Amino acid sequence: MPSIESESFSERMRAAVNLSWIMFSRKVGNGLVPINKEASMQLQYAYVLQQLLPLITFHENENFEIELETGVQVNGRSREIDLLFKGELGEEKHSIAIEMKCYRTLAASGGARGATDIFMKDVYEDFYLLEQYVLSGIAQEGVSLVMNDLPRLVNPKNKNAKCWDYDISNGVSFGPINLTTPIGGKPVNISLGKSYTLSWVQYGDFWFMEAQGVHV
């Protein structure tokens, strides 16, 4: 993982994304920051990252900014990046696109939430989108941040159901891969060009995962 004190400002940015995720995860896991759904996850994570910006600014002509729900065009479709972390050092620019997913067994309304298969597929969909942001030049890096409170998604007893084609369990490796298994009665076509290894960390009642595709 890049160093928070690197002379490279892009490496400092990536290290700040990682450190913010660690601090966010610990705060959520210890009950200091309540997260009910993805929107609150985005806001609270962005707040933690914002606090680090003065600490990773080493030069007068450096500038960092955070955008939430940035609208972009990818392959002819409108998308919104959950968080776009942008940096400049003189003429040099660097952007990190971040997509986030949150699964709670209880919905914000208090009712039980189902659709774990859709959540699993959506994690893979985010990997695809992040790859497309990089291929399109919208960002130079893409990072996926995922949290959930359902242990069987992380450490399943078996993987018999078709939803496990979209395996997000701890330690799984995959990619490049093309996935077409329908979920929720709807067709799916997800092609990933990079390889991934997923690693979850538990704090309190929650599991947290940070993933970035790498070229094979």
mmCIF file of N, CA, C and O in Angstrom, residues 61-158:
data_model
loop_
_atom_site.group_PDB
_atom_site.id
_atom_site.type_symbol
_atom_site.label_atom_id
_atom_site.label_comp_id
_atom_site.label_asym_id
_atom_site.label_seq_id
_atom_site.Cartn_x
_atom_site.Cartn_y
_atom_site.Cartn_z
ATOM 1 N N ASN A 61 1.694 24.396 -4.111
ATOM 2 C CA ASN A 61 0.899 24.304 -5.338
ATOM 3 C C ASN A 61 0.136 22.985 -5.448
ATOM 4 O O ASN A 61 -0.262 22.571 -6.531
ATOM 5 N N GLU A 62 -0.059 22.301 -4.309
ATOM 6 C CA GLU A 62 -0.894 21.104 -4.268
ATOM 7 C C GLU A 62 -2.313 21.460 -3.871
ATOM 8 O O GLU A 62 -2.541 22.330 -3.038
ATOM 9 N N ASN A 63 -3.256 20.744 -4.478
ATOM 10 C CA ASN A 63 -4.657 20.979 -4.137
ATOM 11 C C ASN A 63 -5.424 19.661 -4.238
ATOM 12 O O ASN A 63 -5.242 18.907 -5.190
ATOM 13 N N PHE A 64 -6.261 19.403 -3.235
ATOM 14 C CA PHE A 64 -7.066 18.183 -3.217
ATOM 15 C C PHE A 64 -8.528 18.549 -3.008
ATOM 16 O O PHE A 64 -8.846 19.489 -2.275
ATOM 17 N N GLU A 65 -9.417 17.803 -3.645
ATOM 18 C CA GLU A 65 -10.842 18.022 -3.414
ATOM 19 C C GLU A 65 -11.615 16.716 -3.542
ATOM 20 O O GLU A 65 -11.179 15.770 -4.195
ATOM 21 N N ILE A 66 -12.773 16.700 -2.884
ATOM 22 C CA ILE A 66 -13.638 15.528 -2.845
ATOM 23 C C ILE A 66 -14.986 15.893 -3.450
ATOM 24 O O ILE A 66 -15.576 16.908 -3.077
ATOM 25 N N GLU A 67 -15.453 15.092 -4.379
ATOM 26 C CA GLU A 67 -16.780 15.290 -4.965
ATOM 27 C C GLU A 67 -17.636 14.053 -4.701
ATOM 28 O O GLU A 67 -17.172 12.925 -4.882
ATOM 29 N N LEU A 68 -18.881 14.267 -4.295
ATOM 30 C CA LEU A 68 -19.826 13.175 -4.101
ATOM 31 C C LEU A 68 -20.825 13.151 -5.245
ATOM 32 O O LEU A 68 -21.270 14.203 -5.716
ATOM 33 N N GLU A 69 -21.164 11.939 -5.700
ATOM 34 C CA GLU A 69 -22.173 11.748 -6.755
ATOM 35 C C GLU A 69 -21.837 12.559 -8.017
ATOM 36 O O GLU A 69 -22.684 13.269 -8.555
ATOM 37 N N THR A 70 -20.607 12.430 -8.475
ATOM 38 C CA THR A 70 -20.172 13.132 -9.686
ATOM 39 C C THR A 70 -20.782 12.473 -10.921
ATOM 40 O O THR A 70 -20.591 11.278 -11.151
ATOM 41 N N GLY A 71 -21.506 13.233 -11.714
ATOM 42 C CA GLY A 71 -22.123 12.715 -12.929
ATOM 43 C C GLY A 71 -21.112 12.602 -14.058
ATOM 44 O O GLY A 71 -20.366 13.544 -14.324
ATOM 45 N N VAL A 72 -21.073 11.453 -14.721
ATOM 46 C CA VAL A 72 -20.150 11.224 -15.835
ATOM 47 C C VAL A 72 -20.873 10.436 -16.928
ATOM 48 O O VAL A 72 -21.918 9.830 -16.694
ATOM 49 N N GLN A 73 -20.281 10.439 -18.111
ATOM 50 C CA GLN A 73 -20.769 9.635 -19.228
ATOM 51 C C GLN A 73 -19.779 8.511 -19.488
ATOM 52 O O GLN A 73 -18.590 8.762 -19.717
ATOM 53 N N VAL A 74 -20.245 7.277 -19.420
ATOM 54 C CA VAL A 74 -19.396 6.116 -19.671
ATOM 55 C C VAL A 74 -20.097 5.197 -20.658
ATOM 56 O O VAL A 74 -21.220 4.757 -20.418
ATOM 57 N N ASN A 75 -19.432 4.948 -21.786
ATOM 58 C CA ASN A 75 -19.995 4.072 -22.827
ATOM 59 C C ASN A 75 -21.413 4.492 -23.228
ATOM 60 O O ASN A 75 -22.296 3.655 -23.414
ATOM 61 N N GLY A 76 -21.622 5.806 -23.310
ATOM 62 C CA GLY A 76 -22.910 6.325 -23.750
ATOM 63 C C GLY A 76 -23.991 6.342 -22.686
ATOM 64 O O GLY A 76 -25.144 6.677 -22.981
ATOM 65 N N ARG A 77 -23.648 5.997 -21.443
ATOM 66 C CA ARG A 77 -24.629 5.985 -20.360
ATOM 67 C C ARG A 77 -24.231 6.962 -19.260
ATOM 68 O O ARG A 77 -23.048 7.155 -18.982
ATOM 69 N N SER A 78 -25.227 7.572 -18.639
ATOM 70 C CA SER A 78 -24.963 8.479 -17.517
ATOM 71 C C SER A 78 -24.763 7.668 -16.246
ATOM 72 O O SER A 78 -25.556 6.775 -15.933
ATOM 73 N N ARG A 79 -23.707 7.979 -15.525
ATOM 74 C CA ARG A 79 -23.409 7.318 -14.255
ATOM 75 C C ARG A 79 -23.088 8.378 -13.212
ATOM 76 O O ARG A 79 -22.748 9.511 -13.546
ATOM 77 N N GLU A 80 -23.174 7.980 -11.944
ATOM 78 C CA GLU A 80 -22.751 8.854 -10.857
ATOM 79 C C GLU A 80 -21.712 8.121 -10.018
ATOM 80 O O GLU A 80 -21.980 7.047 -9.478
ATOM 81 N N ILE A 81 -20.517 8.703 -9.932
ATOM 82 C CA ILE A 81 -19.458 8.120 -9.113
ATOM 83 C C ILE A 81 -19.750 8.478 -7.656
ATOM 84 O O ILE A 81 -19.967 9.651 -7.329
ATOM 85 N N ASP A 82 -19.754 7.483 -6.781
ATOM 86 C CA ASP A 82 -20.073 7.747 -5.380
ATOM 87 C C ASP A 82 -19.170 8.828 -4.800
ATOM 88 O O ASP A 82 -19.644 9.771 -4.159
ATOM 89 N N LEU A 83 -17.864 8.679 -4.996
ATOM 90 C CA LEU A 83 -16.922 9.694 -4.523
ATOM 91 C C LEU A 83 -15.767 9.783 -5.508
ATOM 92 O O LEU A 83 -15.187 8.766 -5.886
ATOM 93 N N LEU A 84 -15.449 11.004 -5.917
ATOM 94 C CA LEU A 84 -14.313 11.243 -6.808
ATOM 95 C C LEU A 84 -13.311 12.105 -6.053
ATOM 96 O O LEU A 84 -13.606 13.236 -5.672
ATOM 97 N N PHE A 85 -12.128 11.545 -5.820
ATOM 98 C CA PHE A 85 -11.060 12.209 -5.065
ATOM 99 C C PHE A 85 -10.053 12.737 -6.073
ATOM 100 O O PHE A 85 -9.394 11.964 -6.760
ATOM 101 N N LYS A 86 -9.940 14.078 -6.154
ATOM 102 C CA LYS A 86 -9.117 14.707 -7.185
ATOM 103 C C LYS A 86 -7.947 15.461 -6.558
ATOM 104 O O LYS A 86 -8.103 16.105 -5.516
ATOM 105 N N GLY A 87 -6.806 15.362 -7.209
ATOM 106 C CA GLY A 87 -5.630 16.071 -6.734
ATOM 107 C C GLY A 87 -4.862 16.721 -7.873
ATOM 108 O O GLY A 87 -4.893 16.240 -9.006
ATOM 109 N N GLU A 88 -4.183 17.823 -7.547
ATOM 110 C CA GLU A 88 -3.352 18.525 -8.521
ATOM 111 C C GLU A 88 -2.041 18.939 -7.867
ATOM 112 O O GLU A 88 -2.020 19.351 -6.702
ATOM 113 N N LEU A 89 -0.973 18.796 -8.599
ATOM 114 C CA LEU A 89 0.330 19.317 -8.197
ATOM 115 C C LEU A 89 0.916 20.003 -9.409
ATOM 116 O O LEU A 89 1.441 19.356 -10.320
ATOM 117 N N GLY A 90 0.787 21.326 -9.458
ATOM 118 C CA GLY A 90 1.188 22.067 -10.643
ATOM 119 C C GLY A 90 0.343 21.643 -11.831
ATOM 120 O O GLY A 90 -0.884 21.715 -11.799
ATOM 121 N N GLU A 91 0.982 21.143 -12.879
ATOM 122 C CA GLU A 91 0.276 20.700 -14.074
ATOM 123 C C GLU A 91 -0.173 19.238 -13.981
ATOM 124 O O GLU A 91 -0.944 18.762 -14.801
ATOM 125 N N GLU A 92 0.315 18.521 -12.983
ATOM 126 C CA GLU A 92 -0.007 17.098 -12.841
ATOM 127 C C GLU A 92 -1.339 16.918 -12.123
ATOM 128 O O GLU A 92 -1.623 17.599 -11.124
ATOM 129 N N LYS A 93 -2.159 16.011 -12.642
ATOM 130 C CA LYS A 93 -3.464 15.750 -12.040
ATOM 131 C C LYS A 93 -3.647 14.253 -11.809
ATOM 132 O O LYS A 93 -3.109 13.440 -12.551
ATOM 133 N N HIS A 94 -4.420 13.931 -10.774
ATOM 134 C CA HIS A 94 -4.684 12.528 -10.462
ATOM 135 C C HIS A 94 -6.070 12.422 -9.837
ATOM 136 O O HIS A 94 -6.452 13.259 -9.013
ATOM 137 N N SER A 95 -6.831 11.414 -10.255
ATOM 138 C CA SER A 95 -8.171 11.215 -9.704
ATOM 139 C C SER A 95 -8.363 9.761 -9.311
ATOM 140 O O SER A 95 -7.926 8.851 -10.024
ATOM 141 N N ILE A 96 -9.021 9.549 -8.179
ATOM 142 C CA ILE A 96 -9.365 8.214 -7.710
ATOM 143 C C ILE A 96 -10.878 8.123 -7.599
ATOM 144 O O ILE A 96 -11.497 8.890 -6.850
ATOM 145 N N ALA A 97 -11.477 7.221 -8.370
ATOM 146 C CA ALA A 97 -12.920 6.990 -8.293
ATOM 147 C C ALA A 97 -13.187 5.941 -7.225
ATOM 148 O O ALA A 97 -12.519 4.902 -7.189
ATOM 149 N N ILE A 98 -14.163 6.213 -6.367
ATOM 150 C CA ILE A 98 -14.495 5.286 -5.283
ATOM 151 C C ILE A 98 -15.983 4.951 -5.366
ATOM 152 O O ILE A 98 -16.828 5.847 -5.419
ATOM 153 N N GLU A 99 -16.282 3.652 -5.408
ATOM 154 C CA GLU A 99 -17.663 3.188 -5.335
ATOM 155 C C GLU A 99 -17.867 2.483 -4.002
ATOM 156 O O GLU A 99 -16.975 1.783 -3.520
ATOM 157 N N MET A 100 -19.030 2.683 -3.400
ATOM 158 C CA MET A 100 -19.300 2.139 -2.072
ATOM 159 C C MET A 100 -20.568 1.295 -2.077
ATOM 160 O O MET A 100 -21.526 1.595 -2.798
ATOM 161 N N LYS A 101 -20.559 0.265 -1.250
ATOM 162 C CA LYS A 101 -21.742 -0.579 -1.072
ATOM 163 C C LYS A 101 -21.902 -0.901 0.413
ATOM 164 O O LYS A 101 -20.913 -1.181 1.107
ATOM 165 N N CYS A 102 -23.155 -0.852 0.873
ATOM 166 C CA CYS A 102 -23.459 -1.137 2.269
ATOM 167 C C CYS A 102 -24.643 -2.092 2.333
ATOM 168 O O CYS A 102 -25.678 -1.842 1.704
ATOM 169 N N TYR A 103 -24.477 -3.195 3.064
ATOM 170 C CA TYR A 103 -25.592 -4.111 3.285
ATOM 171 C C TYR A 103 -25.838 -4.246 4.773
ATOM 172 O O TYR A 103 -24.960 -4.650 5.531
ATOM 173 N N ARG A 104 -27.075 -3.893 5.189
ATOM 174 C CA ARG A 104 -27.513 -4.070 6.571
ATOM 175 C C ARG A 104 -28.652 -5.084 6.584
ATOM 176 O O ARG A 104 -29.545 -5.039 5.728
ATOM 177 N N THR A 105 -28.630 -6.005 7.554
ATOM 178 C CA THR A 105 -29.701 -7.005 7.633
ATOM 179 C C THR A 105 -31.035 -6.356 7.952
ATOM 180 O O THR A 105 -32.090 -6.864 7.582
ATOM 181 N N LEU A 106 -30.980 -5.199 8.626
ATOM 182 C CA LEU A 106 -32.186 -4.404 8.849
ATOM 183 C C LEU A 106 -32.109 -3.161 7.974
ATOM 184 O O LEU A 106 -31.114 -2.431 7.996
ATOM 185 N N ALA A 107 -33.150 -2.920 7.206
ATOM 186 C CA ALA A 107 -33.202 -1.732 6.364
ATOM 187 C C ALA A 107 -33.353 -0.488 7.243
ATOM 188 O O ALA A 107 -33.652 -0.579 8.437
ATOM 189 N N ALA A 108 -33.139 0.693 6.651
ATOM 190 C CA ALA A 108 -33.251 1.943 7.409
ATOM 191 C C ALA A 108 -34.640 2.093 8.028
ATOM 192 O O ALA A 108 -34.807 2.719 9.076
ATOM 193 N N SER A 109 -35.644 1.485 7.391
ATOM 194 C CA SER A 109 -37.014 1.559 7.903
ATOM 195 C C SER A 109 -37.221 0.673 9.122
ATOM 196 O O SER A 109 -38.241 0.774 9.807
ATOM 197 N N GLY A 110 -36.263 -0.231 9.389
ATOM 198 C CA GLY A 110 -36.378 -1.133 10.531
ATOM 199 C C GLY A 110 -36.804 -2.537 10.144
ATOM 200 O O GLY A 110 -36.739 -3.457 10.951
ATOM 201 N N GLY A 111 -37.265 -2.697 8.899
ATOM 202 C CA GLY A 111 -37.691 -4.016 8.436
ATOM 203 C C GLY A 111 -36.514 -4.857 7.982
ATOM 204 O O GLY A 111 -35.434 -4.349 7.696
ATOM 205 N N ALA A 112 -36.743 -6.175 7.931
ATOM 206 C CA ALA A 112 -35.685 -7.083 7.475
ATOM 207 C C ALA A 112 -35.419 -6.865 5.990
ATOM 208 O O ALA A 112 -36.342 -6.695 5.199
ATOM 209 N N ARG A 113 -34.161 -6.878 5.634
ATOM 210 C CA ARG A 113 -33.777 -6.664 4.241
ATOM 211 C C ARG A 113 -33.347 -7.983 3.627
ATOM 212 O O ARG A 113 -32.613 -8.755 4.223
ATOM 213 N N GLY A 114 -33.813 -8.245 2.411
ATOM 214 C CA GLY A 114 -33.398 -9.442 1.684
ATOM 215 C C GLY A 114 -32.445 -9.066 0.576
ATOM 216 O O GLY A 114 -31.615 -8.186 0.716
ATOM 217 N N ALA A 115 -32.586 -9.750 -0.534
ATOM 218 C CA ALA A 115 -31.860 -9.413 -1.763
ATOM 219 C C ALA A 115 -30.343 -9.411 -1.583
ATOM 220 O O ALA A 115 -29.649 -8.553 -2.120
ATOM 221 N N THR A 116 -29.820 -10.401 -0.825
ATOM 222 C CA THR A 116 -28.368 -10.484 -0.728
ATOM 223 C C THR A 116 -27.750 -10.804 -2.084
ATOM 224 O O THR A 116 -26.624 -10.388 -2.371
ATOM 225 N N ASP A 117 -28.497 -11.513 -2.938
ATOM 226 C CA ASP A 117 -27.961 -11.847 -4.261
ATOM 227 C C ASP A 117 -27.745 -10.593 -5.099
ATOM 228 O O ASP A 117 -26.753 -10.478 -5.832
ATOM 229 N N ILE A 118 -28.669 -9.631 -4.976
ATOM 230 C CA ILE A 118 -28.523 -8.375 -5.717
ATOM 231 C C ILE A 118 -27.332 -7.585 -5.190
ATOM 232 O O ILE A 118 -26.559 -6.997 -5.960
ATOM 233 N N PHE A 119 -27.167 -7.589 -3.878
ATOM 234 C CA PHE A 119 -26.017 -6.904 -3.270
ATOM 235 C C PHE A 119 -24.702 -7.487 -3.793
ATOM 236 O O PHE A 119 -23.792 -6.756 -4.185
ATOM 237 N N MET A 120 -24.608 -8.812 -3.818
ATOM 238 C CA MET A 120 -23.381 -9.463 -4.292
ATOM 239 C C MET A 120 -23.105 -9.104 -5.745
ATOM 240 O O MET A 120 -21.969 -8.761 -6.117
ATOM 241 N N LYS A 121 -24.143 -9.163 -6.569
ATOM 242 C CA LYS A 121 -23.981 -8.805 -7.983
ATOM 243 C C LYS A 121 -23.570 -7.341 -8.126
ATOM 244 O O LYS A 121 -22.730 -6.988 -8.963
ATOM 245 N N ASP A 122 -24.148 -6.476 -7.288
ATOM 246 C CA ASP A 122 -23.844 -5.040 -7.364
ATOM 247 C C ASP A 122 -22.397 -4.735 -6.995
ATOM 248 O O ASP A 122 -21.808 -3.765 -7.489
ATOM 249 N N VAL A 123 -21.807 -5.536 -6.110
ATOM 250 C CA VAL A 123 -20.390 -5.364 -5.795
ATOM 251 C C VAL A 123 -19.557 -5.600 -7.054
ATOM 252 O O VAL A 123 -18.635 -4.833 -7.372
ATOM 253 N N TYR A 124 -19.902 -6.640 -7.803
ATOM 254 C CA TYR A 124 -19.201 -6.919 -9.067
ATOM 255 C C TYR A 124 -19.479 -5.820 -10.099
ATOM 256 O O TYR A 124 -18.599 -5.447 -10.879
ATOM 257 N N GLU A 125 -20.692 -5.321 -10.092
ATOM 258 C CA GLU A 125 -21.042 -4.222 -10.998
ATOM 259 C C GLU A 125 -20.171 -3.002 -10.720
ATOM 260 O O GLU A 125 -19.732 -2.314 -11.653
ATOM 261 N N ASP A 126 -19.901 -2.745 -9.452
ATOM 262 C CA ASP A 126 -19.019 -1.632 -9.103
ATOM 263 C C ASP A 126 -17.609 -1.847 -9.619
ATOM 264 O O ASP A 126 -16.955 -0.914 -10.101
ATOM 265 N N PHE A 127 -17.116 -3.087 -9.515
ATOM 266 C CA PHE A 127 -15.786 -3.374 -10.073
ATOM 267 C C PHE A 127 -15.758 -3.026 -11.564
ATOM 268 O O PHE A 127 -14.798 -2.433 -12.059
ATOM 269 N N TYR A 128 -16.821 -3.440 -12.253
ATOM 270 C CA TYR A 128 -16.908 -3.150 -13.690
ATOM 271 C C TYR A 128 -16.896 -1.634 -13.942
ATOM 272 O O TYR A 128 -16.160 -1.143 -14.807
ATOM 273 N N LEU A 129 -17.720 -0.893 -13.190
ATOM 274 C CA LEU A 129 -17.796 0.557 -13.386
ATOM 275 C C LEU A 129 -16.453 1.223 -13.120
ATOM 276 O O LEU A 129 -16.026 2.109 -13.869
ATOM 277 N N LEU A 130 -15.770 0.799 -12.067
ATOM 278 C CA LEU A 130 -14.475 1.392 -11.741
ATOM 279 C C LEU A 130 -13.472 1.142 -12.863
ATOM 280 O O LEU A 130 -12.700 2.043 -13.218
ATOM 281 N N GLU A 131 -13.493 -0.048 -13.438
ATOM 282 C CA GLU A 131 -12.610 -0.327 -14.578
ATOM 283 C C GLU A 131 -12.946 0.594 -15.747
ATOM 284 O O GLU A 131 -12.047 1.091 -16.440
ATOM 285 N N GLN A 132 -14.237 0.825 -15.974
ATOM 286 C CA GLN A 132 -14.653 1.684 -17.089
ATOM 287 C C GLN A 132 -14.258 3.139 -16.858
ATOM 288 O O GLN A 132 -13.880 3.839 -17.796
ATOM 289 N N TYR A 133 -14.333 3.609 -15.614
ATOM 290 C CA TYR A 133 -13.907 4.982 -15.310
ATOM 291 C C TYR A 133 -12.431 5.167 -15.648
ATOM 292 O O TYR A 133 -12.035 6.207 -16.185
ATOM 293 N N VAL A 134 -11.625 4.150 -15.346
ATOM 294 C CA VAL A 134 -10.198 4.242 -15.626
ATOM 295 C C VAL A 134 -9.942 4.147 -17.132
ATOM 296 O O VAL A 134 -9.177 4.936 -17.697
ATOM 297 N N LEU A 135 -10.611 3.204 -17.797
ATOM 298 C CA LEU A 135 -10.433 3.063 -19.239
ATOM 299 C C LEU A 135 -10.869 4.310 -19.998
ATOM 300 O O LEU A 135 -10.303 4.644 -21.042
ATOM 301 N N SER A 136 -11.877 5.003 -19.466
ATOM 302 C CA SER A 136 -12.397 6.208 -20.120
ATOM 303 C C SER A 136 -11.590 7.453 -19.794
ATOM 304 O O SER A 136 -11.880 8.535 -20.315
ATOM 305 N N GLY A 137 -10.613 7.326 -18.885
ATOM 306 C CA GLY A 137 -9.797 8.479 -18.520
ATOM 307 C C GLY A 137 -10.440 9.396 -17.502
ATOM 308 O O GLY A 137 -9.915 10.482 -17.213
ATOM 309 N N ILE A 138 -11.579 8.988 -16.947
ATOM 310 C CA ILE A 138 -12.254 9.797 -15.927
ATOM 311 C C ILE A 138 -11.455 9.782 -14.627
ATOM 312 O O ILE A 138 -11.412 10.758 -13.888
ATOM 313 N N ALA A 139 -10.834 8.655 -14.351
ATOM 314 C CA ALA A 139 -9.996 8.502 -13.163
ATOM 315 C C ALA A 139 -8.781 7.670 -13.518
ATOM 316 O O ALA A 139 -8.788 6.926 -14.506
ATOM 317 N N GLN A 140 -7.734 7.805 -12.719
ATOM 318 C CA GLN A 140 -6.521 7.008 -12.938
ATOM 319 C C GLN A 140 -6.526 5.734 -12.086
ATOM 320 O O GLN A 140 -5.792 4.795 -12.360
ATOM 321 N N GLU A 141 -7.351 5.736 -11.037
ATOM 322 C CA GLU A 141 -7.484 4.575 -10.162
ATOM 323 C C GLU A 141 -8.944 4.402 -9.773
ATOM 324 O O GLU A 141 -9.704 5.368 -9.737
ATOM 325 N N GLY A 142 -9.315 3.165 -9.451
ATOM 326 C CA GLY A 142 -10.657 2.876 -8.966
ATOM 327 C C GLY A 142 -10.584 2.005 -7.731
ATOM 328 O O GLY A 142 -9.849 1.020 -7.712
ATOM 329 N N VAL A 143 -11.334 2.375 -6.695
ATOM 330 C CA VAL A 143 -11.314 1.636 -5.432
ATOM 331 C C VAL A 143 -12.750 1.335 -5.010
ATOM 332 O O VAL A 143 -13.629 2.203 -5.079
ATOM 333 N N SER A 144 -12.976 0.103 -4.573
ATOM 334 C CA SER A 144 -14.282 -0.322 -4.072
ATOM 335 C C SER A 144 -14.220 -0.461 -2.551
ATOM 336 O O SER A 144 -13.329 -1.126 -2.018
ATOM 337 N N LEU A 145 -15.171 0.177 -1.858
ATOM 338 C CA LEU A 145 -15.279 0.087 -0.402
ATOM 339 C C LEU A 145 -16.635 -0.529 -0.068
ATOM 340 O O LEU A 145 -17.670 -0.006 -0.482
ATOM 341 N N VAL A 146 -16.610 -1.638 0.670
ATOM 342 C CA VAL A 146 -17.839 -2.382 0.934
ATOM 343 C C VAL A 146 -17.931 -2.714 2.416
ATOM 344 O O VAL A 146 -16.928 -3.099 3.034
ATOM 345 N N MET A 147 -19.136 -2.580 2.987
ATOM 346 C CA MET A 147 -19.360 -2.995 4.371
ATOM 347 C C MET A 147 -20.660 -3.780 4.457
ATOM 348 O O MET A 147 -21.584 -3.573 3.667
ATOM 349 N N ASN A 148 -20.719 -4.720 5.408
ATOM 350 C CA ASN A 148 -21.953 -5.457 5.623
ATOM 351 C C ASN A 148 -21.962 -6.030 7.036
ATOM 352 O O ASN A 148 -20.932 -6.061 7.717
ATOM 353 N N ASP A 149 -23.135 -6.455 7.482
ATOM 354 C CA ASP A 149 -23.248 -7.030 8.827
ATOM 355 C C ASP A 149 -23.792 -8.458 8.779
ATOM 356 O O ASP A 149 -24.420 -8.922 9.722
ATOM 357 N N LEU A 150 -23.532 -9.136 7.657
ATOM 358 C CA LEU A 150 -24.029 -10.494 7.478
ATOM 359 C C LEU A 150 -22.846 -11.455 7.337
ATOM 360 O O LEU A 150 -22.260 -11.563 6.256
ATOM 361 N N PRO A 151 -22.479 -12.166 8.409
ATOM 362 C CA PRO A 151 -21.272 -13.006 8.382
ATOM 363 C C PRO A 151 -21.250 -14.039 7.264
ATOM 364 O O PRO A 151 -20.178 -14.365 6.746
ATOM 365 N N ARG A 152 -22.422 -14.562 6.849
ATOM 366 C CA ARG A 152 -22.415 -15.627 5.838
ATOM 367 C C ARG A 152 -21.997 -15.114 4.456
ATOM 368 O O ARG A 152 -21.656 -15.915 3.582
ATOM 369 N N LEU A 153 -22.018 -13.796 4.249
ATOM 370 C CA LEU A 153 -21.483 -13.257 3.003
ATOM 371 C C LEU A 153 -19.964 -13.307 3.000
ATOM 372 O O LEU A 153 -19.335 -13.406 1.945
ATOM 373 N N VAL A 154 -19.386 -13.230 4.188
ATOM 374 C CA VAL A 154 -17.925 -13.206 4.323
ATOM 375 C C VAL A 154 -17.360 -14.610 4.489
ATOM 376 O O VAL A 154 -16.362 -14.972 3.861
ATOM 377 N N ASN A 155 -18.003 -15.414 5.341
ATOM 378 C CA ASN A 155 -17.553 -16.780 5.610
ATOM 379 C C ASN A 155 -18.720 -17.759 5.420
ATOM 380 O O ASN A 155 -19.301 -18.246 6.394
ATOM 381 N N PRO A 156 -19.090 -18.048 4.174
ATOM 382 C CA PRO A 156 -20.245 -18.913 3.913
ATOM 383 C C PRO A 156 -19.971 -20.373 4.273
ATOM 384 O O PRO A 156 -18.838 -20.852 4.162
ATOM 385 N N LYS A 157 -21.033 -21.068 4.709
ATOM 386 C CA LYS A 157 -20.901 -22.501 4.986
ATOM 387 C C LYS A 157 -20.830 -23.301 3.691
ATOM 388 O O LYS A 157 -20.202 -24.354 3.618
ATOM 389 N N ASN A 158 -21.514 -22.808 2.666
ATOM 390 C CA ASN A 158 -21.414 -23.423 1.345
ATOM 391 C C ASN A 158 -21.698 -22.358 0.292
ATOM 392 O O ASN A 158 -22.140 -21.249 0.617
#
